[in-house]
Short mmCIF file of C-alpha atoms in Angstrom, two decimals:
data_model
loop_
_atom_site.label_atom_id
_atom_site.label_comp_id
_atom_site.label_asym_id
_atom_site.label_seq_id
_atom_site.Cartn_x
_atom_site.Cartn_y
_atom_site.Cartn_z
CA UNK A 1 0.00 0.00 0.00
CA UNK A 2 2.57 2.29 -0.96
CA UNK A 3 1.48 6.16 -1.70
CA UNK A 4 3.54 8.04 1.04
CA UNK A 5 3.93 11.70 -1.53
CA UNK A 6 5.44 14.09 0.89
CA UNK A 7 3.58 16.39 3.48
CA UNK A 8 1.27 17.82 0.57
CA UNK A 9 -1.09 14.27 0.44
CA UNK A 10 -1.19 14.80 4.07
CA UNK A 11 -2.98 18.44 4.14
CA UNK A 12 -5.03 17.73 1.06
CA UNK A 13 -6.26 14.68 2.89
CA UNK A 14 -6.69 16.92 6.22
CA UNK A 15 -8.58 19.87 4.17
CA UNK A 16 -10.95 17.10 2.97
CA UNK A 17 -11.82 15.93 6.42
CA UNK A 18 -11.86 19.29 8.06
CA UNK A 19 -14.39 20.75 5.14
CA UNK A 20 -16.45 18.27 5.85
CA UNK A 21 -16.66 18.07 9.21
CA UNK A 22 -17.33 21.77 9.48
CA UNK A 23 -20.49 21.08 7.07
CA UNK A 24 -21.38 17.96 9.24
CA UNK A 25 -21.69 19.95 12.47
CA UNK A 26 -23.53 22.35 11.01
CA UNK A 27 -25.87 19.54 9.55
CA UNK A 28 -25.79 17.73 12.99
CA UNK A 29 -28.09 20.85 14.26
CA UNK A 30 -29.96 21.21 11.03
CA UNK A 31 -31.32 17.95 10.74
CA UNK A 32 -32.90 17.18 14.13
CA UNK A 33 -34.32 20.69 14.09
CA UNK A 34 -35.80 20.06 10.78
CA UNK A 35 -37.32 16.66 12.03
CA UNK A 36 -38.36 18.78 15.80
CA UNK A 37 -39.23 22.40 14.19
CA UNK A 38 -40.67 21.17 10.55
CA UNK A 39 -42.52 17.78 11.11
CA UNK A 40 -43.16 17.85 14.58
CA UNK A 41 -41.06 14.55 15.32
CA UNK A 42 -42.04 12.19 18.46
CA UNK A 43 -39.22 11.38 20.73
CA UNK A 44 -39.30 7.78 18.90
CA UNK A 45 -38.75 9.08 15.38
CA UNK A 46 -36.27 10.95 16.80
CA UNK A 47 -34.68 8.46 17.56
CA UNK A 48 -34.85 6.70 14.48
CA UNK A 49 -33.54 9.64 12.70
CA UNK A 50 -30.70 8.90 15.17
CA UNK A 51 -30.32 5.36 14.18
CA UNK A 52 -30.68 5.69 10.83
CA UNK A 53 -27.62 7.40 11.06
CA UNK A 54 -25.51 4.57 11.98
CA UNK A 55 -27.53 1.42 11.35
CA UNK A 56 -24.94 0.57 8.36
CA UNK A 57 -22.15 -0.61 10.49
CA UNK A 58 -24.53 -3.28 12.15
CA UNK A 59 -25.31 -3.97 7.94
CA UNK A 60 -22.42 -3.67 6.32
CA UNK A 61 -19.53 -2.98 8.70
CA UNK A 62 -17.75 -6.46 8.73
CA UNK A 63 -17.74 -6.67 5.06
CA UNK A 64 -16.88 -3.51 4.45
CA UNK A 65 -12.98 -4.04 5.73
CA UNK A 66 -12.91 -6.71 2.62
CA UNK A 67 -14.90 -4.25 0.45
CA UNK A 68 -11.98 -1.56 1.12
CA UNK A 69 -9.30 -3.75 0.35
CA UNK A 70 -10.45 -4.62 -2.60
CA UNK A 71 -11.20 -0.94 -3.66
CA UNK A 72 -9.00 1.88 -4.74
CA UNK A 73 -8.95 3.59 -1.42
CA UNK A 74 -9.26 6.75 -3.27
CA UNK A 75 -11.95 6.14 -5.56
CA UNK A 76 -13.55 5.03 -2.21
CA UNK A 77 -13.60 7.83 -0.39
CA UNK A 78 -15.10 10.08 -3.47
CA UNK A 79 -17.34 8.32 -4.28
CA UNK A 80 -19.17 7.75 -0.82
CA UNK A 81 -18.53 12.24 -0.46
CA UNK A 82 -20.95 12.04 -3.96
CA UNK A 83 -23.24 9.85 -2.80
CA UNK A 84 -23.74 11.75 0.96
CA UNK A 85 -23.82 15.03 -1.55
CA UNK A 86 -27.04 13.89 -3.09
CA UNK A 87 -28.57 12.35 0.00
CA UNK A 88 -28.32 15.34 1.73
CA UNK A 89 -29.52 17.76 -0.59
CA UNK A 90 -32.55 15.74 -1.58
CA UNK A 91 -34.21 16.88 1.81
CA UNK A 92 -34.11 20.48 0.81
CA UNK A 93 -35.57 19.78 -3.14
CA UNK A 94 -38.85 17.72 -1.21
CA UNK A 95 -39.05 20.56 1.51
CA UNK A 96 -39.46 22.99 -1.59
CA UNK A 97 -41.57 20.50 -3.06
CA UNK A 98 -44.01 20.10 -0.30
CA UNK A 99 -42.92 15.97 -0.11
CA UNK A 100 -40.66 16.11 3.23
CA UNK A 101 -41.67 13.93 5.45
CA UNK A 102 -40.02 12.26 8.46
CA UNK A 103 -39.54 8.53 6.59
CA UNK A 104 -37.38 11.16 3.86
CA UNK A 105 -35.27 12.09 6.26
CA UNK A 106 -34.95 8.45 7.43
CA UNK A 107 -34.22 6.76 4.17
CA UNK A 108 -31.48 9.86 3.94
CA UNK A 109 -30.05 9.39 7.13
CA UNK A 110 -29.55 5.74 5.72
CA UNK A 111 -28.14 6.21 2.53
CA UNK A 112 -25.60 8.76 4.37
CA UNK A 113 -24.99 5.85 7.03
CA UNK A 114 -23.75 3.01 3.79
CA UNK A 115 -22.26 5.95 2.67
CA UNK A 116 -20.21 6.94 5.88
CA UNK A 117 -18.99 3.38 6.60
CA UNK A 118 -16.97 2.42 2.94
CA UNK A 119 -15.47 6.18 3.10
CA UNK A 120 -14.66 6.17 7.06
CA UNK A 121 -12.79 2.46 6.77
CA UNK A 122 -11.12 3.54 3.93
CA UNK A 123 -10.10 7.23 5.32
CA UNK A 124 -8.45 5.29 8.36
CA UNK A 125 -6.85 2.66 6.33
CA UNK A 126 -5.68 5.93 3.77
CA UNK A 127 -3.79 7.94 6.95
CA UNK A 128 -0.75 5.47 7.54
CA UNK A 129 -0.23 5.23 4.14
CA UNK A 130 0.59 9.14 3.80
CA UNK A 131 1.87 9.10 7.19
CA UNK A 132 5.11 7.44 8.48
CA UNK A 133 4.44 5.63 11.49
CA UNK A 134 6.80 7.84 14.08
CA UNK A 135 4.28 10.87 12.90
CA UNK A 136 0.83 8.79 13.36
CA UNK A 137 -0.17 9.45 17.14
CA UNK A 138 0.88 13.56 16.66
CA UNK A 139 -1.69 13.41 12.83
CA UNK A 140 -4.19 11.27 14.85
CA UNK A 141 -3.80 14.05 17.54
CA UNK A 142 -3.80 16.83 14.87
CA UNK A 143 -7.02 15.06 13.11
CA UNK A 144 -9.27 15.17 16.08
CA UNK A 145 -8.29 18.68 17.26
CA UNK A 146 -9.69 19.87 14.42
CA UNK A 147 -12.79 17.70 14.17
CA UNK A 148 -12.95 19.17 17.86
CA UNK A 149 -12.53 22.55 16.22
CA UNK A 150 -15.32 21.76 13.97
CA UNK A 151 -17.79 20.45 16.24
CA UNK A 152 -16.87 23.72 18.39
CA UNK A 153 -17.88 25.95 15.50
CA UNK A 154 -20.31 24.38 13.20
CA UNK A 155 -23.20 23.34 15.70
CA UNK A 156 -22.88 27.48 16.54
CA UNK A 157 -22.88 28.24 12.98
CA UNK A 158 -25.92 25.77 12.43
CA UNK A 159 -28.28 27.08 14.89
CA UNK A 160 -27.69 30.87 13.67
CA UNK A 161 -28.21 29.41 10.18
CA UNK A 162 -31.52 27.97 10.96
CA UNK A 163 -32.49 31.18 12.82
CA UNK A 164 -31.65 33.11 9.85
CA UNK A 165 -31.98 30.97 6.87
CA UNK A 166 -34.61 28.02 8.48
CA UNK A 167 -33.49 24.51 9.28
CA UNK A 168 -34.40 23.18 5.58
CA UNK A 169 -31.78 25.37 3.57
CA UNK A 170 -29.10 25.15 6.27
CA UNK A 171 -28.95 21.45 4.79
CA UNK A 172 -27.13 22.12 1.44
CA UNK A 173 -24.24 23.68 3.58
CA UNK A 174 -23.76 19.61 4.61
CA UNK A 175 -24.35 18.85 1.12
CA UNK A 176 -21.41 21.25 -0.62
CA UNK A 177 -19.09 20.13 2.19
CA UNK A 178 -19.06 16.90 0.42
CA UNK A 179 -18.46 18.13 -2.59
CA UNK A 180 -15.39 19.97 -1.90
CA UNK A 181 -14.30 17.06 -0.15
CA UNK A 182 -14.41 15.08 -3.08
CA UNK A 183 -12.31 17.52 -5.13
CA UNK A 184 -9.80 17.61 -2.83
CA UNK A 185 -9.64 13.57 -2.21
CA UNK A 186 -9.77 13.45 -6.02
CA UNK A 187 -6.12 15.37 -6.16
CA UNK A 188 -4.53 12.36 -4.09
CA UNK A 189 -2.42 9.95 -5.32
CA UNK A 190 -4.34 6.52 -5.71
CA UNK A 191 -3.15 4.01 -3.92
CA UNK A 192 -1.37 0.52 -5.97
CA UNK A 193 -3.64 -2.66 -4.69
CA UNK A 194 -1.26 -5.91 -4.75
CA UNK A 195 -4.17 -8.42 -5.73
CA UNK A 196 -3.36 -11.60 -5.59
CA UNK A 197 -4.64 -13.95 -8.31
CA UNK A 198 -7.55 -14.92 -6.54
CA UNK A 199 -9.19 -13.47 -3.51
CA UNK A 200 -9.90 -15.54 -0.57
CA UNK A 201 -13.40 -15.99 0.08
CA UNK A 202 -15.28 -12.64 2.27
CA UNK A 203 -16.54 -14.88 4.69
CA UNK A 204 -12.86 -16.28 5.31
CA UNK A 205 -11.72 -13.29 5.10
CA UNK A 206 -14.24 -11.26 7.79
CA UNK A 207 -13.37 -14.05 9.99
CA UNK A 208 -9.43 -13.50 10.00
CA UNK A 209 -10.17 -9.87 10.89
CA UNK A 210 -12.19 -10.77 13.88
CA UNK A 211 -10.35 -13.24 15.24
CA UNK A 212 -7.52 -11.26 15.40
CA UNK A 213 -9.59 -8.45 17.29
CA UNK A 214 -11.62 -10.61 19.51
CA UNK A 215 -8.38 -12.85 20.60
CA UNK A 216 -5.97 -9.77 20.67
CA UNK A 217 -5.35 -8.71 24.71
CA UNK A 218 -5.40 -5.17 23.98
CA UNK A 219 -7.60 -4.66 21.40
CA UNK A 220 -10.57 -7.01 22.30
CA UNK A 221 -11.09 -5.14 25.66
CA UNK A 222 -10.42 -1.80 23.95
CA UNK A 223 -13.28 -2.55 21.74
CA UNK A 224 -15.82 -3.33 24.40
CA UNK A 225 -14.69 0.25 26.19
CA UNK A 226 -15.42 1.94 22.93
CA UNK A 227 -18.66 0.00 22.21
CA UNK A 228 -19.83 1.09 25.83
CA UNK A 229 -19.47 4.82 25.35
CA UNK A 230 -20.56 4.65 21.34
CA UNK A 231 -23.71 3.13 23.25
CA UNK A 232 -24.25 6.07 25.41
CA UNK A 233 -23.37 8.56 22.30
CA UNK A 234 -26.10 7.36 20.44
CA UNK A 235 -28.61 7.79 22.89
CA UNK A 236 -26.97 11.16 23.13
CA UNK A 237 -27.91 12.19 19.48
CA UNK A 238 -31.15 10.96 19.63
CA UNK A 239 -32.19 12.53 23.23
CA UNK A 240 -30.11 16.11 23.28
CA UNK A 241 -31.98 18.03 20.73
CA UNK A 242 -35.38 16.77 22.50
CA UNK A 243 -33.95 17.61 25.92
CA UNK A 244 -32.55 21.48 24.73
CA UNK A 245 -36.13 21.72 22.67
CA UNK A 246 -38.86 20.20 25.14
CA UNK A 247 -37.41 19.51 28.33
CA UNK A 248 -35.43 23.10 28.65
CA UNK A 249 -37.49 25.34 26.04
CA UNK A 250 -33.95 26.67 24.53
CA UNK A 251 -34.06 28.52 21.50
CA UNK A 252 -32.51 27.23 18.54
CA UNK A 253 -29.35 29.65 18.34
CA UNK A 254 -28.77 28.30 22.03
CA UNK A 255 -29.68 24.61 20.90
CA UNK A 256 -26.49 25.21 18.67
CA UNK A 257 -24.37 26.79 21.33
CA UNK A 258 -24.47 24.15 23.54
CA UNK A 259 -23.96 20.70 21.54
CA UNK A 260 -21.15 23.01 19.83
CA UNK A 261 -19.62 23.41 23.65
CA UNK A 262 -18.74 19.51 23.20
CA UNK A 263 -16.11 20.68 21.01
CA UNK A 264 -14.53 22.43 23.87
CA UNK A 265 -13.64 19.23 25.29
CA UNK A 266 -12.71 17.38 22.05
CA UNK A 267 -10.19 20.20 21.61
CA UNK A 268 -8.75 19.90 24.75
CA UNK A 269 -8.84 16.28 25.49
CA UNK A 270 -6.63 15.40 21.04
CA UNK A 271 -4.54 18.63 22.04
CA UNK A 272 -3.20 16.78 25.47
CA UNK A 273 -3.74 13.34 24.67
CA UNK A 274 0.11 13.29 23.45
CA UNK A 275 1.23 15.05 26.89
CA UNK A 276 -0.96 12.65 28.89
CA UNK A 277 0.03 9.09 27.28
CA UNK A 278 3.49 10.59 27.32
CA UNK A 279 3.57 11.23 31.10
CA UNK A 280 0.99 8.12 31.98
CA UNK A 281 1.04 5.91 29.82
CA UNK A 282 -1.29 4.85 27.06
CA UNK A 283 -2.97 2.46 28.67
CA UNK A 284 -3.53 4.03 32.28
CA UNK A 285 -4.60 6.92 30.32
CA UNK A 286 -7.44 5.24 28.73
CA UNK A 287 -8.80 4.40 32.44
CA UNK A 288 -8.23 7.64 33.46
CA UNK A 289 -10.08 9.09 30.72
CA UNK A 290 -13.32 6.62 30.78
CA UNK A 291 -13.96 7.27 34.00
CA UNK A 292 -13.85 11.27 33.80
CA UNK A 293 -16.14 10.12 30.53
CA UNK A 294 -18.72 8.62 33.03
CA UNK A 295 -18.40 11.63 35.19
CA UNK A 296 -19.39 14.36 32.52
CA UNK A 297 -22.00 11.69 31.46
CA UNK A 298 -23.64 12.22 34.84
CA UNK A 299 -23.23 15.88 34.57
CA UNK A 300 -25.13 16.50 31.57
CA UNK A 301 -28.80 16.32 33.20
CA UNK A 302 -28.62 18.03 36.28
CA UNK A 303 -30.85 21.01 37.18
CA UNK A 304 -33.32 22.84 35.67
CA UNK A 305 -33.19 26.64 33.87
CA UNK A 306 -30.28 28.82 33.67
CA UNK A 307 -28.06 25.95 36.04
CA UNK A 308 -29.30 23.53 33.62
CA UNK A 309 -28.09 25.02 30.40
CA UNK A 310 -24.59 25.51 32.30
CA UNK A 311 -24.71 21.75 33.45
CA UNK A 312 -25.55 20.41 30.46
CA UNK A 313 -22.39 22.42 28.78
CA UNK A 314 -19.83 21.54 31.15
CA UNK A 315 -21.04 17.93 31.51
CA UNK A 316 -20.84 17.40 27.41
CA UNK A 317 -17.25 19.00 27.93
CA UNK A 318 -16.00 16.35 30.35
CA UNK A 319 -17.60 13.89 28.62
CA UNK A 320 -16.47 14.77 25.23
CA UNK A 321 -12.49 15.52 26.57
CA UNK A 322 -12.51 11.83 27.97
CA UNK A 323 -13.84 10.25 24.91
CA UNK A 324 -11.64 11.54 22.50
CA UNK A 325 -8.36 10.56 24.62
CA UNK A 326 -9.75 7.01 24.20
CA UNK A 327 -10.59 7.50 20.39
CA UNK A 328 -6.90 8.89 19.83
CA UNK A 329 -5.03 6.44 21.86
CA UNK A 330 -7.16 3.51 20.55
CA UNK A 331 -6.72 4.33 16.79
CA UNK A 332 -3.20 5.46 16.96
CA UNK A 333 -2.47 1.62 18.75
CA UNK A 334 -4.70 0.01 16.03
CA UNK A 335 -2.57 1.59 13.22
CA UNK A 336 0.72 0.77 14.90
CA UNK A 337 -0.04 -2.95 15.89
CA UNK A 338 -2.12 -4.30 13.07
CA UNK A 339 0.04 -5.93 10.34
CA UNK A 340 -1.05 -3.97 7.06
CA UNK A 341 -2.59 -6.81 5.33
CA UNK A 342 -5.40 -6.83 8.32
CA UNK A 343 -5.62 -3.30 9.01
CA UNK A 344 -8.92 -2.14 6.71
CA UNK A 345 -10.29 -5.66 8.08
CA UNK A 346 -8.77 -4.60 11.70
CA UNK A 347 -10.45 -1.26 11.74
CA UNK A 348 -13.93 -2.41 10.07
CA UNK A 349 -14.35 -4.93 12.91
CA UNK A 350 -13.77 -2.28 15.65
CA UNK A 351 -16.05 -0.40 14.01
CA UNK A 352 -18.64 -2.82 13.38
CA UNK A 353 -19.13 -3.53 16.70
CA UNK A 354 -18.64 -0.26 18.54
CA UNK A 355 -19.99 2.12 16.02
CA UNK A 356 -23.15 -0.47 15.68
CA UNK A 357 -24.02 0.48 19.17
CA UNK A 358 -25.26 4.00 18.59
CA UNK A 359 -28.06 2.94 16.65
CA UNK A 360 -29.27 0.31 19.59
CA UNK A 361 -28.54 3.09 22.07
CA UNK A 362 -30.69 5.86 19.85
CA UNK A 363 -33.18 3.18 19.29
CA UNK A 364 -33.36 2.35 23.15
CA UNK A 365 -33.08 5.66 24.12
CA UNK A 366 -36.03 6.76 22.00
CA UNK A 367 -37.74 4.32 23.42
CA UNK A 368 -36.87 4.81 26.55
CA UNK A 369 -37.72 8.98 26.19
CA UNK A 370 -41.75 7.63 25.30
CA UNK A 371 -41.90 5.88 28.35
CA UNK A 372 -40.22 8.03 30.99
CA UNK A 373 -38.34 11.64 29.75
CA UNK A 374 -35.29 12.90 28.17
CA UNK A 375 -33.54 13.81 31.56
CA UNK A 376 -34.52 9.98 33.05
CA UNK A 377 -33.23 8.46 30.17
CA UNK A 378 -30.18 10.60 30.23
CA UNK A 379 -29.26 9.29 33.97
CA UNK A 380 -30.06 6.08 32.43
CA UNK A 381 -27.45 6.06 29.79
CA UNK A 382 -25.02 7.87 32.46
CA UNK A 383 -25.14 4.53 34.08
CA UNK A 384 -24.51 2.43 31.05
CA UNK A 385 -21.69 4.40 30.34
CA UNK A 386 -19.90 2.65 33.56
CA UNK A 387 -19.09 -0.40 31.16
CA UNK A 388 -16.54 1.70 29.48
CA UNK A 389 -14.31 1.62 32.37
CA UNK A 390 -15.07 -1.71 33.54
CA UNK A 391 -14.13 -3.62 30.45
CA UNK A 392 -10.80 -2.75 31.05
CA UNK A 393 -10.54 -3.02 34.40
CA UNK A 394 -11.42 -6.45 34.06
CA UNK A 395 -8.87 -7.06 31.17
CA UNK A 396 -4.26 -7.53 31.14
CA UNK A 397 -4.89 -3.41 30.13
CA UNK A 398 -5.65 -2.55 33.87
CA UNK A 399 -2.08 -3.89 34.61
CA UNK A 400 -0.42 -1.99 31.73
CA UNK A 401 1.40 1.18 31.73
CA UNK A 402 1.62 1.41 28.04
CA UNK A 403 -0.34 -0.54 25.63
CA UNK A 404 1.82 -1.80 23.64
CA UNK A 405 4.14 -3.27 26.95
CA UNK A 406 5.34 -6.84 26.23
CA UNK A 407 4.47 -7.55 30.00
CA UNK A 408 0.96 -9.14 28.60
CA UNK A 409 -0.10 -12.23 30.42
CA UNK A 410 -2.38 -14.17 27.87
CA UNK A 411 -2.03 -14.27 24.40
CA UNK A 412 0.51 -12.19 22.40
CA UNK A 413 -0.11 -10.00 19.74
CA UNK A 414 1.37 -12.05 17.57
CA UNK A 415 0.03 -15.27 18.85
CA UNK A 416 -3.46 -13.22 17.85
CA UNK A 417 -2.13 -12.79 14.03
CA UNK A 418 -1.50 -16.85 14.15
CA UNK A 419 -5.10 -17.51 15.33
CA UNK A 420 -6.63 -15.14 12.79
CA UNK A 421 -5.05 -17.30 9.80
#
């Protein structure tokens, strides 16, 4: 997988992301408010708005490490920015057309879902092939300070945008985002795929990447940590616009304002991660971080009025800064330790699994808003998110200073790669 051209592939590659995550935030405020402000959504539909949004990695997520492989990682990545581009800016053509209707927004949500899962595996898989691997952890840091950025500015820029323009039109901002994301990842070099003369089988093939996961001693419990707080996230999306809009009566500039404070934390938690691991330790780190995670989880619900709106910002903040220390830490370790035959295969399985759990938890949560409220099922999820740090407490990571120490009890890394063939 050789396509390493210099720093240049790197910051055309970066541009892409960042341009699009700016016009995702902004779309992360648009859409719910267009489902709560437009079509008078229930907290269930909600919800499956929510789900929607991620139900492709339950669908296609194990396959789609194979798919990757197979595919010009390039042509991969463009090709999924065109087909978000259209999904998105349908909703705005059957709002003008008097045909919007909730299901619309679902089957979008979807196709922007099959979409985001061929173009995120293959963006991961992409980054060590521009990067060498002493510069990984500092780009991986880099990469989610500015998502962090992004998420900081856009959900502000959204909710002005649908005060000024309506939630509808504030749409096509997500929708060009993806098109100058495809220009860009258009301009990079495409990367030389060593076929062999005949594939293996998918199903053989799915099944080397898990076992090599599932058996691994750092990255099995690593991805039960990250499935445990992508549960809680997803019950997140589907219950904070409902909570800000029903529960706390906040305007929708505000709305904006605070899911944008999340940032804060993101930002803070990628620019430190390389200061933390460096003075703790990677893998003390990581339980360091998932418990403050459970912490800002709790946070988020307290109080009611003015105390609430300044709850509900710092708890996102916390929770936010410990995620993304995980997130970094994790990925960088996955990039580093999987041998570069498994790695699209080793990052669709992680995925698969953890990223499949915000759908459940937006479905649940939904579900869960009908029966009791938003705040209830908030302190719900707050408890759930206690899994995060006890799936590594109860794993050889708990006895680590680093995660990639040699110290492991159990099996080896590279016993892992022998059990995956």
């Amino acid at each position: 997988m050789t396509v390493r051209q210099g720093a240049g592939a790197f910051w055309r590659w970066w541009t892409a992301g960042t341009t699009s995550s700016v016009g995702s935030a902004v779309g992360a405020v648009a859409l719910p408010l267009t489902a709560l402000t437009v079509l008078d959504a229930s907290a269930f539909e909600m919800g499956l708005i929510a789900a929607a949004s991620y139900v492709a990695w339950l669908v296609v997520g194990l396959p789609a490490g194979v798919i990757v492989q197979r595919l010009p990682l390039r042509g991969a990545q463009v090709g999924a920015d065109l087909a978000r581009a259209v999904a998105v800016s349908s909703i705005p053509v059957a709002w003008w057309w008097g045909w919007l209707t909730v299901a619309h927004l679902v089957v979008a949500a979807l196709v922007v879902s099959f979409a985001n899962v061929l173009f995120d595996v293959a963006n991961a898989t992409f980054l060590p092939a521009i990067v060498g691997r002493e510069q990984l952890h500092a780009r991986n840091s880099l990469t989610s300070a500015t998502h962090a950025a992004t998420q900081l500015s856009g959900p502000s820029l959204g909710g002005l945008a649908v005060q000024a323009l309506g939630a509808v039109p504030t749409v096509l901002v997500d929708a060009a985002s993806y098109l100058v994301s495809a220009a860009l990842l258009r301009s990079l070099p495409a990367r030389r795929v060593d076929a062999p003369d005949r594939w293996p089988p998918v199903r053989e093939m799915i099944g080397e990447g898990w076992r090599y996961v599932t058996r691994h001693p750092v990255m099995g419990p690593t991805m039960w940590t990250a499935t445990a707080v992508n549960f809680v996230c997803g019950a997140q999306l589907a219950v904070y616009p409902l909570y800000l809009v029903r529960e706390l009566h906040a305007p929708a500039a505000l709305v904006g304002v605070l899911l944008a404070v999340e940032g804060v934390g993101s930002l803070v938690g990628a620019t430190l991660t390389p200061w933390i691991t460096g003075r703790w330790g990677t893998a003390r780190s990581l339980l360091v971080a998932s418990l403050i995670a459970v912490g800002g989880a709790f946070l988020v619900p307290v109080g009611v009025g003015w105390p609430a709106y300044l709850a509900f910002a710092a708890g996102n903040v916390v929770f936010a800064g410990g995620v993304v220390v995980l997130s970094v830490t994790t990925r960088t370790y996955r990039q580093t330790a999987s041998p570069a035959d498994l790695l699209s295969r080793v990052m669709a399985t992680v995925r698969f699994v953890s990223w499949g759990a915000i759908p459940v938890g937006g479905l649940v949560a939904g579900a869960l808003a009908e029966l009791v409220d938003a705040r209830g099922t908030l302190f719900a999820f707050a408890g759930a998110a206690v899994l995060a740090p006890l799936a590594l407490l109860f794993s050889p990571v708990r006895r680590l200073r680093d995660l990639d120490d040699p110290d492991l009890d159990g099996p080896t890394a590279r016993e892992s790669v022998t059990a995956a063939r």
